[in-house]
Short mmCIF file of C-alpha atoms in Angstrom, two decimals:
data_model
loop_
_atom_site.label_atom_id
_atom_site.label_comp_id
_atom_site.label_asym_id
_atom_site.label_seq_id
_atom_site.Cartn_x
_atom_site.Cartn_y
_atom_site.Cartn_z
CA MET A 1 102.98 73.71 31.17
CA ARG A 2 99.59 72.07 31.72
CA PRO A 3 99.22 68.60 30.28
CA ARG A 4 96.95 68.35 27.25
CA ARG A 5 93.46 67.00 28.01
CA LEU A 6 92.29 64.01 26.01
CA ASN A 7 89.14 64.38 24.02
CA LEU A 8 86.32 61.76 24.19
CA LEU A 9 87.56 59.74 21.23
CA GLN A 10 91.11 59.55 22.63
CA LYS A 11 89.83 58.59 26.05
CA PHE A 12 87.73 55.80 24.60
CA SER A 13 90.54 54.59 22.39
CA LEU A 14 92.87 54.25 25.37
CA LEU A 15 90.25 52.68 27.62
CA SER A 16 88.95 50.28 24.98
CA PHE A 17 92.51 49.23 23.98
CA VAL A 18 93.38 48.40 27.57
CA SER A 19 90.02 46.67 28.20
CA VAL A 20 90.11 44.59 25.01
CA LEU A 21 93.78 43.65 25.64
CA ILE A 22 93.04 42.47 29.21
CA PHE A 23 89.90 40.56 28.07
CA CYS A 24 91.59 38.81 25.18
CA VAL A 25 94.74 38.00 27.20
CA ALA A 26 92.56 36.55 30.00
CA LEU A 27 90.54 34.56 27.42
CA GLY A 28 93.69 33.34 25.70
CA PHE A 29 95.22 32.25 28.95
CA LEU A 30 92.09 30.49 30.17
CA THR A 31 91.53 28.73 26.80
CA SER A 32 95.21 27.66 26.65
CA HIS A 33 95.11 26.42 30.20
CA VAL A 34 91.96 24.35 29.67
CA LEU A 35 93.10 22.87 26.36
CA THR A 36 96.52 22.08 27.74
CA ARG A 37 95.02 20.36 30.81
CA ASN A 38 92.60 18.38 28.60
CA MET A 39 95.39 17.23 26.33
CA LEU A 40 97.53 16.19 29.24
CA GLU A 41 94.76 14.26 30.91
CA SER A 42 93.91 12.55 27.61
CA GLU A 43 97.57 11.60 27.18
CA TRP A 44 97.86 10.16 30.70
CA HIS A 45 94.66 8.18 30.46
CA GLY A 46 95.59 6.92 27.04
CA THR A 47 98.99 5.81 28.43
CA ALA A 48 97.22 4.09 31.39
CA GLU A 49 94.82 2.23 29.05
CA LEU A 50 97.75 1.05 26.93
CA VAL A 51 99.75 -0.12 30.04
CA ARG A 52 96.71 -1.98 31.38
CA TYR A 53 96.21 -3.68 28.01
CA GLN A 54 99.84 -4.87 28.06
CA VAL A 55 99.36 -6.12 31.59
CA ARG A 56 96.23 -8.11 30.68
CA ALA A 57 97.68 -9.30 27.38
CA TYR A 58 100.84 -10.73 29.05
CA ALA A 59 99.20 -11.74 32.37
CA LEU A 60 101.54 -9.59 34.41
CA GLU A 61 99.34 -9.36 37.48
CA ARG A 62 101.45 -12.10 39.08
CA LEU A 63 104.38 -9.71 39.28
CA PHE A 64 102.54 -7.83 42.03
CA THR A 65 101.11 -10.85 43.89
CA ASP A 66 103.84 -13.53 43.66
CA LEU A 67 106.44 -12.84 46.40
CA HIS A 68 108.83 -15.46 45.01
CA LEU A 69 109.33 -13.52 41.80
CA ARG A 70 110.85 -10.56 43.74
CA ALA A 71 114.08 -12.54 44.06
CA LYS A 72 114.20 -12.97 40.25
CA PRO A 73 114.57 -9.47 38.77
CA GLN A 74 115.46 -10.99 35.41
CA GLN A 75 111.87 -12.24 35.06
CA TYR A 76 110.62 -8.69 35.68
CA ALA A 77 112.90 -7.41 33.02
CA GLU A 78 111.71 -9.98 30.48
CA ALA A 79 108.04 -9.53 31.44
CA LEU A 80 108.12 -5.72 31.26
CA GLY A 81 110.27 -5.46 28.19
CA SER A 82 107.17 -4.91 26.05
CA LEU A 83 106.34 -1.70 28.11
CA LEU A 84 109.80 -0.35 27.42
CA ASN A 85 109.06 -0.69 23.64
CA LEU A 86 106.00 1.67 23.96
CA PRO A 87 106.54 5.05 22.22
CA GLU A 88 108.39 7.65 24.26
CA VAL A 89 108.72 5.34 27.34
CA VAL A 90 112.26 5.54 28.82
CA ARG A 91 111.86 3.98 32.32
CA VAL A 92 109.55 1.61 34.17
CA LYS A 93 109.06 1.26 37.93
CA VAL A 94 106.93 -1.28 39.76
CA TRP A 95 105.46 -0.53 43.22
CA ASP A 96 103.60 -2.88 45.42
CA ARG A 97 100.53 -1.94 47.42
CA ASP A 98 102.73 -1.00 50.42
CA GLY A 99 104.67 1.64 48.46
CA THR A 100 107.92 -0.48 48.01
CA VAL A 101 109.75 -0.51 44.74
CA ILE A 102 109.53 -4.17 43.52
CA TRP A 103 111.47 -3.59 40.35
CA ALA A 104 112.90 -0.70 38.35
CA THR A 105 115.12 -0.26 35.31
CA ASP A 106 117.52 1.33 37.76
CA ALA A 107 118.46 -1.55 40.12
CA ARG A 108 119.81 0.81 42.80
CA ILE A 109 116.29 1.68 44.02
CA ILE A 110 114.79 -1.85 44.09
CA GLY A 111 113.46 -2.68 47.51
CA LYS A 112 113.35 0.95 48.72
CA ARG A 113 110.45 2.99 50.00
CA PHE A 114 110.08 6.79 49.55
CA ALA A 115 107.80 8.89 51.69
CA GLY A 116 105.91 11.95 50.46
CA ASN A 117 104.97 10.70 46.95
CA ALA A 118 101.43 12.16 46.57
CA GLU A 119 101.03 10.75 43.06
CA LEU A 120 101.80 7.22 44.23
CA GLN A 121 99.30 7.47 47.03
CA GLU A 122 96.72 8.72 44.58
CA ALA A 123 97.35 5.72 42.26
CA LEU A 124 97.15 3.26 45.14
CA ARG A 125 93.64 4.61 45.77
CA GLY A 126 92.70 3.57 42.26
CA ARG A 127 93.06 6.78 40.24
CA VAL A 128 95.51 7.50 37.43
CA SER A 129 97.88 10.28 38.43
CA ALA A 130 100.72 12.08 36.68
CA GLU A 131 103.41 14.65 37.33
CA LEU A 132 105.02 16.81 34.66
CA LYS A 133 107.94 18.72 36.11
CA PRO A 134 111.71 18.31 36.89
CA LEU A 135 112.75 15.29 38.89
CA THR A 136 112.66 16.37 42.54
CA LYS A 137 111.45 13.34 44.46
CA ALA A 138 113.78 11.31 46.76
CA GLU A 139 113.70 8.34 44.40
CA HIS A 140 115.08 10.55 41.62
CA LEU A 141 118.40 10.88 43.34
CA TYR A 142 120.07 8.45 40.91
CA GLU A 143 118.24 9.75 37.75
CA ARG A 144 118.74 13.55 37.81
CA GLU A 145 122.02 13.39 36.03
CA ARG A 146 120.40 11.70 33.01
CA LEU A 147 116.77 12.82 32.85
CA ALA A 148 116.23 16.59 33.26
CA LYS A 149 112.45 16.68 32.76
CA LEU A 150 109.82 14.14 31.82
CA ALA A 151 106.27 12.85 32.63
CA GLU A 152 105.68 10.32 35.36
CA VAL A 153 102.44 8.38 34.83
CA TYR A 154 101.30 6.29 37.83
CA VAL A 155 98.92 3.50 36.60
CA PRO A 156 97.04 1.51 39.25
CA ILE A 157 96.86 -2.23 38.50
CA PHE A 158 93.83 -4.23 39.57
CA SER A 159 93.49 -8.04 39.94
CA ALA A 160 90.75 -9.85 38.04
CA ASP A 161 88.97 -11.09 41.21
CA ARG A 162 89.13 -7.66 42.94
CA PRO A 163 88.56 -4.95 40.26
CA ASP A 164 88.11 -2.20 42.87
CA GLU A 165 91.33 -2.77 44.82
CA ALA A 166 94.72 -1.79 43.45
CA ILE A 167 97.35 -4.58 43.86
CA GLY A 168 100.20 -2.30 42.85
CA VAL A 169 101.29 0.57 40.59
CA LEU A 170 103.20 0.69 37.32
CA GLU A 171 105.04 3.93 36.97
CA ILE A 172 105.88 4.90 33.39
CA TYR A 173 108.59 7.50 32.63
CA LYS A 174 107.76 9.21 29.34
CA VAL A 175 109.38 11.98 27.32
CA PRO A 176 106.21 13.15 25.52
CA ALA A 177 107.86 15.17 22.78
CA ARG A 178 104.94 14.65 20.45
CA LEU A 179 102.49 15.93 23.11
CA PHE A 180 104.64 18.95 23.88
CA ALA A 181 104.79 19.84 20.23
CA ALA A 182 101.01 19.49 19.90
CA ILE A 183 100.52 21.70 22.96
CA ARG A 184 102.80 24.31 21.52
CA ARG A 185 100.86 24.32 18.27
CA VAL A 186 97.54 24.56 20.12
CA ASN A 187 98.81 27.40 22.30
CA ALA A 188 100.16 29.28 19.32
CA ALA A 189 96.77 28.95 17.58
CA VAL A 190 94.92 30.04 20.69
CA TRP A 191 97.07 33.10 21.26
CA GLY A 192 97.08 33.98 17.57
CA ALA A 193 93.24 33.83 17.52
CA SER A 194 93.02 35.80 20.77
CA LEU A 195 95.31 38.56 19.65
CA GLY A 196 93.75 38.66 16.21
CA GLY A 197 90.29 38.83 17.75
CA ALA A 198 91.49 41.63 20.03
CA VAL A 199 92.76 43.67 17.10
CA LEU A 200 89.50 43.09 15.10
CA LEU A 201 87.33 43.90 18.14
CA TYR A 202 89.28 47.05 18.96
CA LEU A 203 89.13 48.28 15.34
CA SER A 204 85.39 47.59 15.21
CA LEU A 205 84.77 49.55 18.44
CA PHE A 206 87.00 52.32 17.32
CA TRP A 207 85.23 52.64 14.02
CA ILE A 208 81.78 52.65 15.68
CA VAL A 209 82.80 55.26 18.33
CA ARG A 210 84.65 57.35 15.77
CA ILE A 211 81.47 57.66 13.72
CA ALA A 212 79.45 58.42 16.93
CA TYR A 213 82.04 60.97 18.02
CA ARG A 214 81.96 62.77 14.69
CA SER A 215 78.17 62.84 14.86
CA GLN A 216 78.40 64.24 18.38
CA LEU A 217 80.82 66.98 17.18
CA GLY A 218 78.38 67.79 14.40
CA LEU A 219 75.48 68.03 16.87
CA GLU A 220 77.57 70.17 19.17
CA ARG A 221 78.47 72.55 16.36
CA THR A 222 74.79 72.74 15.39
CA LEU A 223 73.77 73.27 18.98
CA THR A 224 76.42 76.03 19.35
CA GLU A 225 75.21 77.72 16.20
CA ARG A 226 71.62 77.51 17.27
CA SER A 227 72.51 78.73 20.75
CA GLU A 228 74.26 81.73 19.26
CA GLU A 229 71.25 82.35 17.01
CA LEU A 230 68.92 82.01 19.94
CA LYS A 231 71.04 84.47 21.94
CA ASP A 232 70.78 86.98 19.08
CA ARG A 233 67.03 86.46 18.87
CA ASN A 234 66.65 86.84 22.62
CA ALA A 235 68.71 90.01 22.67
CA THR A 236 66.48 91.34 19.82
CA LEU A 237 63.37 90.29 21.70
CA GLU A 238 64.63 91.88 24.90
CA PHE A 239 65.38 95.09 23.11
CA PHE A 240 62.01 94.99 21.44
CA LEU A 241 60.29 94.25 24.81
CA GLN A 242 62.08 97.10 26.52
CA THR A 243 61.28 99.50 23.72
CA ILE A 244 57.66 98.52 23.45
CA SER A 245 57.20 98.37 27.26
CA HIS A 246 58.83 101.87 27.53
CA ASP A 247 56.36 103.23 24.90
CA LEU A 248 53.37 101.37 26.38
CA ARG A 249 54.24 102.46 29.87
CA ALA A 250 54.53 106.04 28.70
CA SER A 251 51.02 105.71 27.16
CA ALA A 252 49.73 104.20 30.39
CA VAL A 253 51.23 106.98 32.43
CA ALA A 254 49.85 109.55 30.06
CA ILE A 255 46.38 107.97 30.22
CA HIS A 256 46.54 107.85 34.03
CA GLY A 257 47.67 111.46 34.26
CA LEU A 258 45.13 112.86 31.78
CA SER A 259 42.27 110.94 33.35
CA GLY A 260 43.33 112.18 36.75
CA THR A 261 43.48 115.77 35.47
CA VAL A 262 39.99 115.46 33.97
CA PHE A 263 38.74 113.93 37.26
CA GLU A 264 40.23 116.73 39.29
CA THR A 265 39.05 119.63 37.12
CA CYS A 266 35.67 118.39 36.01
CA ALA A 267 34.58 116.01 38.85
CA GLU A 268 31.81 118.29 40.03
CA SER A 269 30.27 118.73 36.57
CA LEU A 270 30.51 115.06 35.62
CA PRO A 271 27.72 112.56 36.44
CA ALA A 272 28.49 109.75 38.84
CA GLU A 273 28.77 107.17 36.06
CA ALA A 274 31.38 109.20 34.27
CA ARG A 275 33.45 109.58 37.48
CA ARG A 276 33.30 105.81 38.02
CA LEU A 277 34.49 105.17 34.46
CA LEU A 278 37.33 107.63 34.94
CA ARG A 279 38.40 105.76 38.10
CA ARG A 280 38.33 102.50 36.09
CA VAL A 281 40.51 104.10 33.46
CA GLN A 282 43.02 105.08 36.08
CA GLU A 283 43.01 101.64 37.70
CA ASN A 284 43.49 99.90 34.34
CA ALA A 285 46.33 102.27 33.47
CA GLU A 286 48.03 101.60 36.74
CA HIS A 287 47.50 97.79 36.24
CA GLN A 288 48.92 97.99 32.73
CA ASP A 289 51.94 99.95 33.97
CA GLN A 290 52.66 97.37 36.68
CA LEU A 291 52.09 94.45 34.34
CA LEU A 292 54.61 95.84 31.85
CA ALA A 293 57.08 96.45 34.60
CA ASP A 294 56.73 92.83 35.78
CA LEU A 295 57.12 91.48 32.34
CA VAL A 296 60.33 93.41 31.86
CA THR A 297 61.60 92.09 35.22
CA LEU A 298 60.66 88.59 34.23
CA SER A 299 62.49 88.81 30.89
CA ARG A 300 65.70 90.21 32.43
CA ILE A 301 66.09 87.62 35.22
CA GLY A 302 69.48 85.92 34.80
CA THR A 303 70.67 88.20 31.98
CA ASP A 304 71.97 91.14 33.95
CA PRO A 305 75.54 90.57 35.14
CA SER A 306 75.94 90.64 38.90
CA VAL A 307 78.40 89.51 41.58
CA PRO A 308 77.08 87.86 44.75
CA GLN A 309 77.54 89.87 47.96
CA GLU A 310 77.10 89.14 51.65
CA VAL A 311 73.47 89.61 52.59
CA ASP A 312 72.01 89.34 56.10
CA VAL A 313 68.70 87.70 55.31
CA SER A 314 67.13 88.68 58.62
CA VAL A 315 67.66 92.40 57.89
CA LEU A 316 66.47 91.93 54.30
CA VAL A 317 63.23 90.15 55.31
CA ARG A 318 62.34 92.79 57.85
CA GLU A 319 62.81 95.49 55.22
CA VAL A 320 60.63 93.53 52.80
CA VAL A 321 57.80 92.92 55.31
CA GLY A 322 57.72 96.60 56.33
CA ASP A 323 57.81 97.94 52.75
CA THR A 324 55.20 95.43 51.45
CA CYS A 325 52.74 96.10 54.25
CA GLU A 326 53.09 99.83 53.68
CA ALA A 327 52.74 99.56 49.88
CA LEU A 328 49.61 97.42 50.18
CA GLY A 329 48.11 99.58 52.93
CA ALA A 330 47.52 96.48 54.98
CA GLY A 331 46.29 96.70 58.54
CA PRO A 332 48.08 95.07 61.47
CA VAL A 333 50.24 92.22 60.20
CA LYS A 334 51.72 89.75 62.71
CA ALA A 335 55.03 88.76 61.25
CA THR A 336 57.29 86.24 63.00
CA ILE A 337 60.85 86.15 61.75
CA ASP A 338 62.96 83.31 63.15
CA GLY A 339 66.41 84.15 64.35
CA SER A 340 67.80 81.25 62.27
CA LEU A 341 67.84 83.25 59.06
CA PRO A 342 71.44 83.01 57.76
CA THR A 343 73.80 85.29 55.92
CA LEU A 344 74.06 84.37 52.22
CA ARG A 345 76.40 85.39 49.43
CA CYS A 346 73.82 86.17 46.83
CA ASP A 347 72.21 88.76 44.57
CA ARG A 348 70.44 91.08 47.07
CA ASP A 349 67.92 92.46 44.60
CA GLU A 350 66.83 89.08 43.28
CA LEU A 351 66.51 87.56 46.78
CA ARG A 352 64.50 90.62 47.83
CA GLU A 353 62.22 90.14 44.82
CA VAL A 354 61.55 86.56 45.87
CA PHE A 355 60.59 87.45 49.43
CA ARG A 356 58.59 90.50 48.25
CA ASN A 357 56.31 88.38 46.06
CA LEU A 358 55.81 85.70 48.76
CA VAL A 359 55.09 88.17 51.49
CA SER A 360 52.78 90.15 49.20
CA ASN A 361 50.76 87.04 48.46
CA ALA A 362 50.62 86.11 52.15
CA VAL A 363 49.19 89.58 52.99
CA LYS A 364 46.77 89.78 50.06
CA PHE A 365 45.21 86.38 50.28
CA THR A 366 44.15 86.29 53.90
CA GLY A 367 40.43 86.80 53.44
CA ASP A 368 38.68 88.20 56.57
CA ARG A 369 41.53 87.25 58.91
CA ASP A 370 44.22 89.41 60.29
CA PRO A 371 47.40 88.45 58.39
CA GLU A 372 49.87 86.26 60.15
CA ILE A 373 53.23 85.45 58.56
CA ARG A 374 56.10 83.22 59.77
CA ILE A 375 59.40 83.21 57.94
CA ALA A 376 62.01 80.57 58.83
CA ALA A 377 65.06 78.79 57.41
CA GLN A 378 66.70 75.35 57.71
CA ASP A 379 70.34 74.52 56.93
CA ARG A 380 70.79 71.92 54.17
CA ASP A 381 74.54 71.52 54.01
CA GLN A 382 75.51 73.77 51.08
CA TRP A 383 71.90 74.96 50.68
CA VAL A 384 69.29 76.80 52.75
CA GLU A 385 65.61 76.10 52.67
CA PHE A 386 63.43 79.14 53.44
CA SER A 387 59.69 78.92 54.27
CA VAL A 388 57.05 81.63 54.21
CA GLU A 389 53.95 80.48 56.00
CA ASP A 390 50.63 82.36 56.22
CA ASN A 391 47.13 81.88 57.67
CA GLY A 392 45.32 82.77 54.45
CA ILE A 393 42.59 81.13 52.43
CA GLY A 394 44.80 78.34 51.27
CA ILE A 395 45.24 76.83 47.85
CA ASP A 396 43.59 73.70 46.51
CA SER A 397 46.05 71.00 45.59
CA ALA A 398 44.91 71.08 41.98
CA TYR A 399 46.40 74.54 41.68
CA HIS A 400 49.77 74.02 43.37
CA ALA A 401 51.68 73.85 40.08
CA LYS A 402 49.51 76.26 38.14
CA ILE A 403 50.00 79.26 40.46
CA PHE A 404 53.71 79.43 39.44
CA GLU A 405 52.72 79.93 35.77
CA ALA A 406 52.47 83.41 34.37
CA PHE A 407 49.02 85.17 34.69
CA GLU A 408 47.62 82.22 36.75
CA ARG A 409 45.86 83.73 39.82
CA LEU A 410 43.37 82.65 42.47
CA ASN A 411 40.05 84.53 41.85
CA GLU A 412 38.35 83.47 45.03
CA ILE A 413 38.88 86.94 46.56
CA PRO A 414 39.64 90.26 44.80
CA ALA A 415 43.32 91.17 45.11
CA GLU A 416 45.68 93.50 43.34
CA GLY A 417 48.46 92.07 41.23
CA THR A 418 49.50 90.99 37.72
CA GLY A 419 49.71 87.22 38.20
CA VAL A 420 53.46 87.24 37.40
CA GLY A 421 54.98 87.55 40.88
CA LEU A 422 55.30 83.84 41.69
CA THR A 423 56.62 83.20 38.17
CA ILE A 424 59.35 85.76 38.78
CA GLY A 425 60.24 84.17 42.12
CA LYS A 426 60.38 80.65 40.64
CA LYS A 427 62.59 81.77 37.76
CA ILE A 428 65.00 83.49 40.21
CA VAL A 429 65.24 80.43 42.46
CA GLU A 430 65.66 77.94 39.64
CA GLY A 431 68.16 80.20 37.96
CA VAL A 432 70.63 79.59 40.81
CA GLY A 433 69.97 75.81 40.89
CA GLY A 434 67.26 75.84 43.57
CA ARG A 435 63.62 74.74 43.64
CA VAL A 436 60.35 76.15 44.95
CA CYS A 437 57.12 74.49 46.01
CA VAL A 438 53.96 75.11 48.05
CA GLU A 439 52.23 73.13 50.77
CA SER A 440 48.66 74.08 51.26
CA ALA A 441 45.02 73.00 51.55
CA LYS A 442 42.00 75.11 50.90
CA GLY A 443 41.01 77.10 54.02
CA HIS A 444 44.18 76.18 55.98
CA GLY A 445 46.74 78.74 54.90
CA ALA A 446 49.80 78.08 52.68
CA THR A 447 53.55 77.49 53.19
CA PHE A 448 55.87 78.37 50.32
CA ARG A 449 59.30 76.79 50.48
CA PHE A 450 62.29 77.56 48.31
CA THR A 451 65.85 76.27 48.46
CA VAL A 452 68.90 78.33 47.29
CA PRO A 453 72.63 77.78 47.61
CA LYS A 454 74.57 79.54 50.33
CA VAL A 455 76.86 80.95 47.68
CA TRP A 456 75.22 82.00 44.42
CA PRO A 457 77.13 81.65 41.16
CA VAL A 458 78.55 84.67 39.44
CA LYS A 459 76.42 85.58 36.47
CA ARG A 460 78.03 85.57 33.03
CA GLY A 461 79.47 88.88 32.11
CA ALA A 462 79.98 90.10 35.71
CA LYS A 463 83.36 91.12 36.95
CA PRO A 464 84.10 89.76 40.43
#
């Protein structure tokens, strides 16, 4: 069982849902990350300012510079007691500028040094640093059993006479429950707004596209109805054209036949002017008959069902050149047919019609020269470009587009024809997706090029 194909609205709904969800999740994550980082930095810097204020207020700089005090831990405990009374502070640790613990609420680590503490090194360079994660450093060996997770804020302390040089670091252990609660509230608000915005954006897009999709369906229905109506009208017009052309061609044949009979039976008794007029009548009747035949051919291009067949273009072209020269009563024609002409899977009659019109033009519009024609082809992947080159009178560039329109003819020299041949050829070529053009200059011959696929499509209604 073949899976059901999604319509345009369903495809857009799925794609827009995924796109909006990804966009809003990314936006929510980015916003939450930035706000959380800003809140944490604000908290750490606020803590650092408060610690520095306590140090200045109680003149605690001597704890870092007076070496004699290191033998009196009780004085450190008395001096730093005010820091332990700060909100959410649970531990205090004092480092000297060499990275040695001068004093700590846990006496077991006093006098020790611990390598690999990046936050401490950052603080000794004069910048506030912090770490918010489980206790994993070497100095936490004695604290892990009591404190699972907290914030370590490293505050550089400066002396009054050297404000740019840290004399030590005060490390504050905090359990910022209030900050964590605020971050959770902010994240909840951010994600709520992001998801709410995603739903609103998706519904808005869905509503807009749903209206557009319904409009498109209405236009498609209208287009289908008008196409069917146009097909009916075209069928009626084709029937009318065929009927009228049949009647008109019958009249033209009758006129031609009657005038010929009169000319044959009464030619000797008719004056010269009357015989000339009878010949004009015959010529006009023949022209009318050919014109009607060409119009019927033009109207039926692309409507008759046909299945492409293998056609050796070299053989076809030789037949066309021979038949055309014979039909036109042309003198010696030098025709060069390249051996590169391929074999196509196409409609033989239509391809023959294209070459017949191009070869006929090449023979008729040569002026006083002996006709010379060269027919070649070039491979273009899935296409073939044919060229029909002649040594005729040429075509001015102003008429390159006009000559493919019906009844447009060059009147520089008298030539038989209805002015529909190139129009028929162009319609056949474009009907299979190809294109046709001319390269010419007045007095320098012309080269007609047309491109067709190597495999022509099966026409609607044909049975392969």
